[in-house]
mmCIF file of N, CA, C and O in Angstrom:
data_model
loop_
_atom_site.group_PDB
_atom_site.id
_atom_site.type_symbol
_atom_site.label_atom_id
_atom_site.label_comp_id
_atom_site.label_asym_id
_atom_site.label_seq_id
_atom_site.Cartn_x
_atom_site.Cartn_y
_atom_site.Cartn_z
ATOM 1 N N MET A 9 142.474 -34.004 -42.367
ATOM 2 C CA MET A 9 143.026 -32.723 -42.776
ATOM 3 C C MET A 9 141.885 -31.734 -42.983
ATOM 4 O O MET A 9 140.883 -32.050 -43.602
ATOM 5 N N SER A 10 142.058 -30.530 -42.460
ATOM 6 C CA SER A 10 141.026 -29.505 -42.556
ATOM 7 C C SER A 10 140.958 -28.935 -43.968
ATOM 8 O O SER A 10 141.968 -28.798 -44.646
ATOM 9 N N THR A 11 139.753 -28.610 -44.379
ATOM 10 C CA THR A 11 139.576 -28.016 -45.705
ATOM 11 C C THR A 11 139.549 -26.490 -45.639
ATOM 12 O O THR A 11 139.462 -25.839 -46.667
ATOM 13 N N HIS A 12 139.611 -25.940 -44.419
ATOM 14 C CA HIS A 12 139.591 -24.490 -44.254
ATOM 15 C C HIS A 12 140.718 -24.064 -43.324
ATOM 16 O O HIS A 12 141.137 -24.829 -42.457
ATOM 17 N N ARG A 13 141.173 -22.855 -43.504
ATOM 18 C CA ARG A 13 142.252 -22.316 -42.673
ATOM 19 C C ARG A 13 141.881 -20.897 -42.256
ATOM 20 O O ARG A 13 141.351 -20.126 -43.050
ATOM 21 N N LEU A 14 142.160 -20.562 -41.028
ATOM 22 C CA LEU A 14 141.885 -19.236 -40.494
ATOM 23 C C LEU A 14 142.851 -18.218 -41.099
ATOM 24 O O LEU A 14 144.062 -18.429 -41.107
ATOM 25 N N ASP A 15 142.308 -17.116 -41.599
ATOM 26 C CA ASP A 15 143.116 -16.012 -42.108
ATOM 27 C C ASP A 15 143.461 -15.122 -40.910
ATOM 28 O O ASP A 15 142.729 -14.184 -40.585
ATOM 29 N N VAL A 16 144.554 -15.446 -40.229
ATOM 30 C CA VAL A 16 144.925 -14.761 -38.995
ATOM 31 C C VAL A 16 145.179 -13.266 -39.225
ATOM 32 O O VAL A 16 144.714 -12.443 -38.440
ATOM 33 N N PRO A 17 145.883 -12.857 -40.287
ATOM 34 C CA PRO A 17 146.062 -11.418 -40.508
ATOM 35 C C PRO A 17 144.730 -10.670 -40.687
ATOM 36 O O PRO A 17 144.573 -9.546 -40.204
ATOM 37 N N GLU A 18 143.763 -11.299 -41.344
ATOM 38 C CA GLU A 18 142.449 -10.660 -41.502
ATOM 39 C C GLU A 18 141.735 -10.571 -40.160
ATOM 40 O O GLU A 18 141.090 -9.563 -39.850
ATOM 41 N N LEU A 19 141.833 -11.618 -39.349
ATOM 42 C CA LEU A 19 141.246 -11.575 -38.007
ATOM 43 C C LEU A 19 141.873 -10.435 -37.214
ATOM 44 O O LEU A 19 141.169 -9.657 -36.564
ATOM 45 N N HIS A 20 143.196 -10.314 -37.278
ATOM 46 C CA HIS A 20 143.880 -9.230 -36.574
ATOM 47 C C HIS A 20 143.396 -7.872 -37.076
ATOM 48 O O HIS A 20 143.139 -6.966 -36.272
ATOM 49 N N ARG A 21 143.267 -7.721 -38.376
ATOM 50 C CA ARG A 21 142.799 -6.447 -38.942
ATOM 51 C C ARG A 21 141.418 -6.088 -38.400
ATOM 52 O O ARG A 21 141.169 -4.955 -37.985
ATOM 53 N N ARG A 22 140.516 -7.047 -38.363
ATOM 54 C CA ARG A 22 139.157 -6.796 -37.877
ATOM 55 C C ARG A 22 139.135 -6.511 -36.380
ATOM 56 O O ARG A 22 138.402 -5.626 -35.918
ATOM 57 N N LEU A 23 139.923 -7.263 -35.622
ATOM 58 C CA LEU A 23 139.993 -7.009 -34.181
ATOM 59 C C LEU A 23 140.541 -5.611 -33.907
ATOM 60 O O LEU A 23 140.019 -4.879 -33.060
ATOM 61 N N ASP A 24 141.597 -5.243 -34.617
ATOM 62 C CA ASP A 24 142.217 -3.936 -34.412
ATOM 63 C C ASP A 24 141.252 -2.810 -34.788
ATOM 64 O O ASP A 24 141.163 -1.807 -34.077
ATOM 65 N N ALA A 25 140.517 -2.982 -35.877
ATOM 66 C CA ALA A 25 139.541 -1.964 -36.281
ATOM 67 C C ALA A 25 138.456 -1.800 -35.221
ATOM 68 O O ALA A 25 138.096 -0.670 -34.848
ATOM 69 N N ARG A 26 137.949 -2.910 -34.700
ATOM 70 C CA ARG A 26 136.906 -2.855 -33.665
ATOM 71 C C ARG A 26 137.466 -2.265 -32.376
ATOM 72 O O ARG A 26 136.811 -1.455 -31.705
ATOM 73 N N ARG A 27 138.673 -2.662 -32.024
ATOM 74 C CA ARG A 27 139.334 -2.138 -30.821
ATOM 75 C C ARG A 27 139.479 -0.622 -30.904
ATOM 76 O O ARG A 27 139.132 0.104 -29.970
ATOM 77 N N ARG A 28 139.941 -0.131 -32.045
ATOM 78 C CA ARG A 28 140.103 1.317 -32.240
ATOM 79 C C ARG A 28 138.760 2.029 -32.234
ATOM 80 O O ARG A 28 138.640 3.119 -31.673
ATOM 81 N N GLU A 29 137.774 1.417 -32.863
ATOM 82 C CA GLU A 29 136.425 1.985 -32.902
ATOM 83 C C GLU A 29 135.885 2.196 -31.480
ATOM 84 O O GLU A 29 135.220 3.187 -31.198
ATOM 85 N N LEU A 30 136.188 1.254 -30.593
ATOM 86 C CA LEU A 30 135.729 1.335 -29.209
ATOM 87 C C LEU A 30 136.686 2.097 -28.294
ATOM 88 O O LEU A 30 136.391 2.310 -27.116
ATOM 89 N N GLY A 31 137.852 2.502 -28.830
ATOM 90 C CA GLY A 31 138.834 3.249 -28.052
ATOM 91 C C GLY A 31 139.476 2.429 -26.949
ATOM 92 O O GLY A 31 139.744 2.950 -25.862
ATOM 93 N N LEU A 32 139.733 1.158 -27.234
ATOM 94 C CA LEU A 32 140.279 0.249 -26.234
ATOM 95 C C LEU A 32 141.741 -0.087 -26.511
ATOM 96 O O LEU A 32 142.185 -0.047 -27.658
ATOM 97 N N THR A 33 142.453 -0.457 -25.462
ATOM 98 C CA THR A 33 143.785 -1.028 -25.609
ATOM 99 C C THR A 33 143.618 -2.537 -25.774
ATOM 100 O O THR A 33 142.541 -3.086 -25.512
ATOM 101 N N TRP A 34 144.692 -3.219 -26.157
ATOM 102 C CA TRP A 34 144.624 -4.672 -26.280
ATOM 103 C C TRP A 34 144.362 -5.314 -24.919
ATOM 104 O O TRP A 34 143.646 -6.303 -24.810
ATOM 105 N N ARG A 35 144.935 -4.744 -23.859
ATOM 106 C CA ARG A 35 144.689 -5.286 -22.513
ATOM 107 C C ARG A 35 143.220 -5.147 -22.131
ATOM 108 O O ARG A 35 142.657 -6.031 -21.480
ATOM 109 N N GLU A 36 142.594 -4.051 -22.521
ATOM 110 C CA GLU A 36 141.168 -3.874 -22.233
ATOM 111 C C GLU A 36 140.324 -4.875 -23.017
ATOM 112 O O GLU A 36 139.333 -5.397 -22.499
ATOM 113 N N VAL A 37 140.723 -5.155 -24.252
ATOM 114 C CA VAL A 37 140.020 -6.179 -25.038
ATOM 115 C C VAL A 37 140.178 -7.530 -24.349
ATOM 116 O O VAL A 37 139.218 -8.299 -24.233
ATOM 117 N N ALA A 38 141.376 -7.815 -23.859
ATOM 118 C CA ALA A 38 141.616 -9.076 -23.152
ATOM 119 C C ALA A 38 140.700 -9.175 -21.934
ATOM 120 O O ALA A 38 140.085 -10.221 -21.689
ATOM 121 N N ARG A 39 140.586 -8.086 -21.176
ATOM 122 C CA ARG A 39 139.701 -8.111 -19.998
ATOM 123 C C ARG A 39 138.248 -8.313 -20.404
ATOM 124 O O ARG A 39 137.530 -9.090 -19.776
ATOM 125 N N GLN A 40 137.809 -7.615 -21.448
ATOM 126 C CA GLN A 40 136.418 -7.745 -21.899
ATOM 127 C C GLN A 40 136.093 -9.155 -22.358
ATOM 128 O O GLN A 40 134.995 -9.647 -22.131
ATOM 129 N N THR A 41 137.029 -9.792 -23.028
ATOM 130 C CA THR A 41 136.771 -11.110 -23.596
ATOM 131 C C THR A 41 137.126 -12.240 -22.636
ATOM 132 O O THR A 41 136.716 -13.383 -22.851
ATOM 133 N N GLY A 42 137.900 -11.943 -21.603
ATOM 134 C CA GLY A 42 138.336 -12.977 -20.683
ATOM 135 C C GLY A 42 139.487 -13.815 -21.221
ATOM 136 O O GLY A 42 139.807 -14.867 -20.672
ATOM 137 N N LEU A 43 140.111 -13.343 -22.299
ATOM 138 C CA LEU A 43 141.244 -14.057 -22.890
ATOM 139 C C LEU A 43 142.549 -13.474 -22.369
ATOM 140 O O LEU A 43 142.615 -12.309 -21.981
ATOM 141 N N ALA A 44 143.584 -14.274 -22.376
ATOM 142 C CA ALA A 44 144.901 -13.819 -21.937
ATOM 143 C C ALA A 44 145.463 -12.813 -22.936
ATOM 144 O O ALA A 44 145.260 -12.958 -24.148
ATOM 145 N N PRO A 45 146.169 -11.785 -22.456
ATOM 146 C CA PRO A 45 146.803 -10.844 -23.381
ATOM 147 C C PRO A 45 147.718 -11.541 -24.395
ATOM 148 O O PRO A 45 147.864 -11.086 -25.524
ATOM 149 N N ALA A 46 148.310 -12.669 -24.003
ATOM 150 C CA ALA A 46 149.187 -13.406 -24.916
ATOM 151 C C ALA A 46 148.444 -13.887 -26.159
ATOM 152 O O ALA A 46 149.045 -14.051 -27.223
ATOM 153 N N THR A 47 147.133 -14.085 -26.040
ATOM 154 C CA THR A 47 146.330 -14.493 -27.199
ATOM 155 C C THR A 47 146.451 -13.452 -28.308
ATOM 156 O O THR A 47 146.592 -13.792 -29.482
ATOM 157 N N PHE A 48 146.426 -12.187 -27.928
ATOM 158 C CA PHE A 48 146.476 -11.114 -28.922
ATOM 159 C C PHE A 48 147.884 -10.955 -29.493
ATOM 160 O O PHE A 48 148.034 -10.580 -30.654
ATOM 161 N N SER A 49 148.899 -11.269 -28.704
ATOM 162 C CA SER A 49 150.267 -11.285 -29.236
ATOM 163 C C SER A 49 150.402 -12.378 -30.288
ATOM 164 O O SER A 49 151.037 -12.176 -31.324
ATOM 165 N N ARG A 50 149.808 -13.549 -30.008
ATOM 166 C CA ARG A 50 149.848 -14.652 -30.978
ATOM 167 C C ARG A 50 149.209 -14.216 -32.298
ATOM 168 O O ARG A 50 149.747 -14.472 -33.368
ATOM 169 N N ILE A 51 148.051 -13.568 -32.209
ATOM 170 C CA ILE A 51 147.344 -13.137 -33.413
ATOM 171 C C ILE A 51 148.165 -12.088 -34.159
ATOM 172 O O ILE A 51 148.295 -12.148 -35.378
ATOM 173 N N THR A 52 148.729 -11.131 -33.409
ATOM 174 C CA THR A 52 149.546 -10.080 -34.022
ATOM 175 C C THR A 52 150.724 -10.685 -34.778
ATOM 176 O O THR A 52 151.111 -10.194 -35.837
ATOM 177 N N ASN A 53 151.269 -11.777 -34.242
ATOM 178 C CA ASN A 53 152.412 -12.441 -34.871
ATOM 179 C C ASN A 53 152.001 -13.466 -35.920
ATOM 180 O O ASN A 53 152.831 -14.230 -36.410
ATOM 181 N N GLY A 54 150.705 -13.508 -36.246
ATOM 182 C CA GLY A 54 150.237 -14.386 -37.318
ATOM 183 C C GLY A 54 150.076 -15.841 -36.932
ATOM 184 O O GLY A 54 149.942 -16.697 -37.794
ATOM 185 N N ARG A 55 150.091 -16.124 -35.627
ATOM 186 C CA ARG A 55 149.949 -17.508 -35.174
ATOM 187 C C ARG A 55 148.486 -17.816 -34.891
ATOM 188 O O ARG A 55 147.710 -16.942 -34.524
ATOM 189 N N SER A 56 148.108 -19.062 -35.059
ATOM 190 C CA SER A 56 146.719 -19.459 -34.865
ATOM 191 C C SER A 56 146.372 -19.516 -33.382
ATOM 192 O O SER A 56 147.220 -19.357 -32.519
ATOM 193 N N LEU A 57 145.105 -19.753 -33.094
ATOM 194 C CA LEU A 57 144.644 -19.798 -31.722
ATOM 195 C C LEU A 57 143.646 -20.933 -31.532
ATOM 196 O O LEU A 57 143.192 -21.527 -32.504
ATOM 197 N N GLU A 58 143.322 -21.221 -30.284
ATOM 198 C CA GLU A 58 142.400 -22.299 -29.976
ATOM 199 C C GLU A 58 140.996 -21.956 -30.453
ATOM 200 O O GLU A 58 140.622 -20.792 -30.535
ATOM 201 N N ALA A 59 140.215 -22.992 -30.715
ATOM 202 C CA ALA A 59 138.856 -22.815 -31.230
ATOM 203 C C ALA A 59 137.989 -21.994 -30.280
ATOM 204 O O ALA A 59 137.242 -21.111 -30.719
ATOM 205 N N ASP A 60 138.075 -22.253 -28.968
ATOM 206 C CA ASP A 60 137.253 -21.506 -28.015
ATOM 207 C C ASP A 60 137.606 -20.025 -28.009
ATOM 208 O O ASP A 60 136.729 -19.167 -27.913
ATOM 209 N N ALA A 61 138.898 -19.712 -28.125
ATOM 210 C CA ALA A 61 139.323 -18.315 -28.187
ATOM 211 C C ALA A 61 138.807 -17.666 -29.461
ATOM 212 O O ALA A 61 138.341 -16.520 -29.443
ATOM 213 N N LEU A 62 138.852 -18.398 -30.563
ATOM 214 C CA LEU A 62 138.340 -17.868 -31.825
ATOM 215 C C LEU A 62 136.849 -17.568 -31.715
ATOM 216 O O LEU A 62 136.390 -16.495 -32.126
ATOM 217 N N LEU A 63 136.094 -18.478 -31.145
ATOM 218 C CA LEU A 63 134.658 -18.240 -30.981
ATOM 219 C C LEU A 63 134.402 -17.021 -30.111
ATOM 220 O O LEU A 63 133.532 -16.200 -30.413
ATOM 221 N N THR A 64 135.158 -16.882 -29.030
ATOM 222 C CA THR A 64 135.014 -15.726 -28.148
ATOM 223 C C THR A 64 135.254 -14.436 -28.923
ATOM 224 O O THR A 64 134.498 -13.469 -28.784
ATOM 225 N N LEU A 65 136.283 -14.425 -29.763
ATOM 226 C CA LEU A 65 136.591 -13.223 -30.543
ATOM 227 C C LEU A 65 135.545 -12.954 -31.613
ATOM 228 O O LEU A 65 135.198 -11.797 -31.879
ATOM 229 N N LEU A 66 135.010 -13.985 -32.228
ATOM 230 C CA LEU A 66 133.951 -13.797 -33.225
ATOM 231 C C LEU A 66 132.718 -13.176 -32.581
ATOM 232 O O LEU A 66 132.086 -12.289 -33.158
ATOM 233 N N VAL A 67 132.394 -13.628 -31.381
ATOM 234 C CA VAL A 67 131.255 -13.038 -30.668
ATOM 235 C C VAL A 67 131.567 -11.590 -30.321
ATOM 236 O O VAL A 67 130.732 -10.700 -30.496
ATOM 237 N N TRP A 68 132.779 -11.314 -29.841
ATOM 238 C CA TRP A 68 133.166 -9.941 -29.488
ATOM 239 C C TRP A 68 133.108 -9.023 -30.708
ATOM 240 O O TRP A 68 132.702 -7.876 -30.601
ATOM 241 N N LEU A 69 133.505 -9.557 -31.856
ATOM 242 C CA LEU A 69 133.439 -8.785 -33.098
ATOM 243 C C LEU A 69 132.016 -8.649 -33.610
ATOM 244 O O LEU A 69 131.773 -7.951 -34.577
ATOM 245 N N ASP A 70 131.092 -9.342 -32.955
ATOM 246 C CA ASP A 70 129.690 -9.380 -33.366
ATOM 247 C C ASP A 70 129.539 -10.066 -34.718
ATOM 248 O O ASP A 70 128.693 -9.727 -35.520
ATOM 249 N N LEU A 71 130.411 -11.043 -34.978
ATOM 250 C CA LEU A 71 130.322 -11.843 -36.191
ATOM 251 C C LEU A 71 129.614 -13.160 -35.911
ATOM 252 O O LEU A 71 129.490 -13.995 -36.784
ATOM 253 N N GLY A 72 129.172 -13.335 -34.676
ATOM 254 C CA GLY A 72 128.577 -14.594 -34.264
ATOM 255 C C GLY A 72 127.121 -14.759 -34.649
ATOM 256 O O GLY A 72 126.537 -15.799 -34.363
ATOM 257 N N THR A 73 126.523 -13.770 -35.303
ATOM 258 C CA THR A 73 125.100 -13.867 -35.581
ATOM 259 C C THR A 73 124.746 -15.085 -36.417
ATOM 260 O O THR A 73 123.769 -15.755 -36.138
ATOM 261 N N GLY A 74 125.562 -15.415 -37.402
ATOM 262 C CA GLY A 74 125.282 -16.572 -38.241
ATOM 263 C C GLY A 74 125.605 -17.892 -37.580
ATOM 264 O O GLY A 74 125.063 -18.926 -37.932
ATOM 265 N N ILE A 75 126.470 -17.846 -36.584
ATOM 266 C CA ILE A 75 126.865 -19.081 -35.913
ATOM 267 C C ILE A 75 126.416 -19.102 -34.454
ATOM 268 O O ILE A 75 126.770 -20.003 -33.705
ATOM 269 N N ALA A 76 125.596 -18.125 -34.065
ATOM 270 C CA ALA A 76 125.187 -17.997 -32.668
ATOM 271 C C ALA A 76 124.528 -19.266 -32.132
ATOM 272 O O ALA A 76 124.692 -19.599 -30.966
ATOM 273 N N ALA A 77 123.808 -19.972 -32.976
ATOM 274 C CA ALA A 77 123.128 -21.184 -32.517
ATOM 275 C C ALA A 77 124.119 -22.280 -32.141
ATOM 276 O O ALA A 77 123.773 -23.181 -31.384
ATOM 277 N N LEU A 78 125.346 -22.193 -32.625
ATOM 278 C CA LEU A 78 126.359 -23.201 -32.333
ATOM 279 C C LEU A 78 127.216 -22.854 -31.120
ATOM 280 O O LEU A 78 128.020 -23.656 -30.678
ATOM 281 N N ILE A 79 127.058 -21.637 -30.597
ATOM 282 C CA ILE A 79 127.925 -21.157 -29.533
ATOM 283 C C ILE A 79 127.146 -21.099 -28.229
ATOM 284 O O ILE A 79 126.055 -20.561 -28.164
ATOM 285 N N GLU A 80 127.728 -21.674 -27.198
ATOM 286 C CA GLU A 80 127.131 -21.574 -25.875
ATOM 287 C C GLU A 80 128.181 -21.046 -24.916
ATOM 288 O O GLU A 80 129.380 -21.282 -25.106
ATOM 289 N N PRO A 81 127.761 -20.309 -23.896
ATOM 290 C CA PRO A 81 128.744 -19.790 -22.947
ATOM 291 C C PRO A 81 129.490 -20.924 -22.262
ATOM 292 O O PRO A 81 128.912 -21.960 -21.950
ATOM 293 N N GLY A 82 130.767 -20.728 -22.045
ATOM 294 C CA GLY A 82 131.583 -21.719 -21.346
ATOM 295 C C GLY A 82 131.413 -21.600 -19.844
ATOM 296 O O GLY A 82 130.741 -20.690 -19.347
ATOM 297 N N ASP A 83 131.998 -22.521 -19.131
ATOM 298 C CA ASP A 83 131.969 -22.473 -17.678
ATOM 299 C C ASP A 83 132.789 -21.289 -17.192
ATOM 300 O O ASP A 83 133.746 -20.874 -17.840
ATOM 301 N N LYS A 84 132.404 -20.754 -16.038
ATOM 302 C CA LYS A 84 133.154 -19.645 -15.458
ATOM 303 C C LYS A 84 134.519 -20.150 -15.001
ATOM 304 O O LYS A 84 134.639 -21.281 -14.525
ATOM 305 N N PRO A 85 135.553 -19.322 -15.145
ATOM 306 C CA PRO A 85 136.886 -19.739 -14.693
ATOM 307 C C PRO A 85 136.887 -20.040 -13.203
ATOM 308 O O PRO A 85 136.168 -19.416 -12.428
ATOM 309 N N LEU A 86 137.707 -21.015 -12.818
ATOM 310 C CA LEU A 86 137.880 -21.379 -11.414
ATOM 311 C C LEU A 86 139.187 -20.801 -10.899
ATOM 312 O O LEU A 86 140.197 -20.861 -11.596
ATOM 313 N N PRO A 87 139.205 -20.254 -9.682
ATOM 314 C CA PRO A 87 140.476 -19.790 -9.131
ATOM 315 C C PRO A 87 141.273 -20.956 -8.566
ATOM 316 O O PRO A 87 140.719 -21.845 -7.925
ATOM 317 N N CYS A 88 142.564 -20.951 -8.811
ATOM 318 C CA CYS A 88 143.452 -21.958 -8.220
ATOM 319 C C CYS A 88 143.499 -21.697 -6.714
ATOM 320 O O CYS A 88 143.726 -20.556 -6.300
ATOM 321 N N PRO A 89 143.291 -22.714 -5.891
ATOM 322 C CA PRO A 89 143.322 -22.495 -4.448
ATOM 323 C C PRO A 89 144.712 -22.108 -3.926
ATOM 324 O O PRO A 89 144.825 -21.548 -2.844
ATOM 325 N N ASP A 90 145.750 -22.374 -4.708
ATOM 326 C CA ASP A 90 147.112 -22.056 -4.269
ATOM 327 C C ASP A 90 147.583 -20.683 -4.727
ATOM 328 O O ASP A 90 148.088 -19.905 -3.938
ATOM 329 N N CYS A 91 147.414 -20.381 -6.012
ATOM 330 C CA CYS A 91 147.939 -19.122 -6.535
ATOM 331 C C CYS A 91 146.860 -18.091 -6.831
ATOM 332 O O CYS A 91 147.155 -16.931 -7.040
ATOM 333 N N GLY A 92 145.593 -18.527 -6.886
ATOM 334 C CA GLY A 92 144.495 -17.594 -7.137
ATOM 335 C C GLY A 92 144.258 -17.283 -8.599
ATOM 336 O O GLY A 92 143.294 -16.616 -8.945
ATOM 337 N N ARG A 93 145.132 -17.737 -9.478
ATOM 338 C CA ARG A 93 144.983 -17.476 -10.912
ATOM 339 C C ARG A 93 143.763 -18.214 -11.440
ATOM 340 O O ARG A 93 143.480 -19.339 -11.048
ATOM 341 N N ALA A 94 143.002 -17.568 -12.305
ATOM 342 C CA ALA A 94 141.779 -18.167 -12.841
ATOM 343 C C ALA A 94 142.097 -19.082 -14.018
ATOM 344 O O ALA A 94 142.910 -18.744 -14.876
ATOM 345 N N PHE A 95 141.462 -20.248 -14.029
ATOM 346 C CA PHE A 95 141.636 -21.216 -15.099
ATOM 347 C C PHE A 95 140.284 -21.741 -15.536
ATOM 348 O O PHE A 95 139.382 -21.899 -14.721
ATOM 349 N N GLN A 96 140.149 -22.001 -16.823
ATOM 350 C CA GLN A 96 138.933 -22.610 -17.346
ATOM 351 C C GLN A 96 138.852 -24.040 -16.825
ATOM 352 O O GLN A 96 139.814 -24.787 -16.927
ATOM 353 N N PRO A 97 137.709 -24.424 -16.235
ATOM 354 C CA PRO A 97 137.620 -25.792 -15.714
ATOM 355 C C PRO A 97 137.589 -26.826 -16.834
ATOM 356 O O PRO A 97 137.216 -26.525 -17.967
ATOM 357 N N LYS A 98 138.006 -28.042 -16.485
ATOM 358 C CA LYS A 98 137.904 -29.143 -17.433
ATOM 359 C C LYS A 98 136.429 -29.509 -17.574
ATOM 360 O O LYS A 98 135.594 -29.074 -16.796
ATOM 361 N N ARG A 99 136.122 -30.309 -18.569
ATOM 362 C CA ARG A 99 134.728 -30.703 -18.801
ATOM 363 C C ARG A 99 134.107 -31.392 -17.590
ATOM 364 O O ARG A 99 132.925 -31.288 -17.352
ATOM 365 N N ASP A 100 134.935 -32.089 -16.799
ATOM 366 C CA ASP A 100 134.408 -32.777 -15.612
ATOM 367 C C ASP A 100 134.317 -31.841 -14.405
ATOM 368 O O ASP A 100 133.952 -32.260 -13.310
ATOM 369 N N GLY A 101 134.653 -30.559 -14.595
ATOM 370 C CA GLY A 101 134.572 -29.576 -13.520
ATOM 371 C C GLY A 101 135.844 -29.429 -12.716
ATOM 372 O O GLY A 101 135.932 -28.565 -11.855
ATOM 373 N N GLY A 102 136.837 -30.279 -12.980
ATOM 374 C CA GLY A 102 138.090 -30.231 -12.244
ATOM 375 C C GLY A 102 139.003 -29.111 -12.714
ATOM 376 O O GLY A 102 138.746 -28.451 -13.719
ATOM 377 N N MET A 103 140.079 -28.908 -11.977
ATOM 378 C CA MET A 103 141.067 -27.881 -12.295
ATOM 379 C C MET A 103 142.076 -28.414 -13.305
ATOM 380 O O MET A 103 142.563 -29.533 -13.162
ATOM 381 N N ARG A 104 142.388 -27.610 -14.302
ATOM 382 C CA ARG A 104 143.432 -27.981 -15.264
ATOM 383 C C ARG A 104 144.791 -27.864 -14.578
ATOM 384 O O ARG A 104 145.015 -26.980 -13.769
ATOM 385 N N ALA A 105 145.688 -28.757 -14.911
ATOM 386 C CA ALA A 105 147.046 -28.694 -14.367
ATOM 387 C C ALA A 105 147.735 -27.438 -14.905
ATOM 388 O O ALA A 105 147.556 -27.086 -16.068
ATOM 389 N N HIS A 106 148.477 -26.761 -14.039
ATOM 390 C CA HIS A 106 149.201 -25.571 -14.456
ATOM 391 C C HIS A 106 150.402 -25.368 -13.543
ATOM 392 O O HIS A 106 150.399 -25.832 -12.407
ATOM 393 N N PRO A 107 151.413 -24.679 -14.066
ATOM 394 C CA PRO A 107 152.579 -24.417 -13.214
ATOM 395 C C PRO A 107 152.219 -23.339 -12.190
ATOM 396 O O PRO A 107 151.853 -22.237 -12.548
ATOM 397 N N CYS A 108 152.249 -23.693 -10.956
ATOM 398 C CA CYS A 108 151.911 -22.783 -9.870
ATOM 399 C C CYS A 108 153.027 -22.904 -8.838
ATOM 400 O O CYS A 108 153.303 -24.003 -8.360
ATOM 401 N N GLN A 109 153.660 -21.796 -8.495
ATOM 402 C CA GLN A 109 154.803 -21.881 -7.592
ATOM 403 C C GLN A 109 154.423 -22.541 -6.268
ATOM 404 O O GLN A 109 155.182 -23.336 -5.745
ATOM 405 N N LYS A 110 153.240 -22.238 -5.754
ATOM 406 C CA LYS A 110 152.840 -22.862 -4.497
ATOM 407 C C LYS A 110 152.583 -24.349 -4.692
ATOM 408 O O LYS A 110 152.934 -25.162 -3.866
ATOM 409 N N ALA A 111 151.955 -24.697 -5.837
ATOM 410 C CA ALA A 111 151.685 -26.104 -6.103
ATOM 411 C C ALA A 111 152.993 -26.849 -6.347
ATOM 412 O O ALA A 111 153.134 -28.016 -5.989
ATOM 413 N N ALA A 112 153.947 -26.181 -7.009
ATOM 414 C CA ALA A 112 155.229 -26.824 -7.330
ATOM 415 C C ALA A 112 156.134 -26.909 -6.096
ATOM 416 O O ALA A 112 157.009 -27.751 -6.030
ATOM 417 N N GLY A 113 155.909 -25.946 -5.133
ATOM 418 C CA GLY A 113 156.791 -25.890 -3.973
ATOM 419 C C GLY A 113 156.513 -26.976 -3.037
ATOM 420 O O GLY A 113 157.226 -27.593 -2.361
#
């Protein structure tokens, strides 16, 4: 059991303040961070997010200075050969399974 819990409303408040400061839309923040727009909907609705997404947002907020030594850039997304959608590769370099109409067809 974890001894700490993410304060999602506070994270949302800080993200929104930084977004407004930079004059960006949520979609532009998603493009800058490489995260799906749905990630920001989850945060807006008070739902938690994956650890890698949280780290990405902490770096974007420039809160990573104290934890920068623990953060390393992830692998570049791989395009699906069938649908072209970008996906984060698995640790072994392979493609993550995903619903793809061409793959499913």
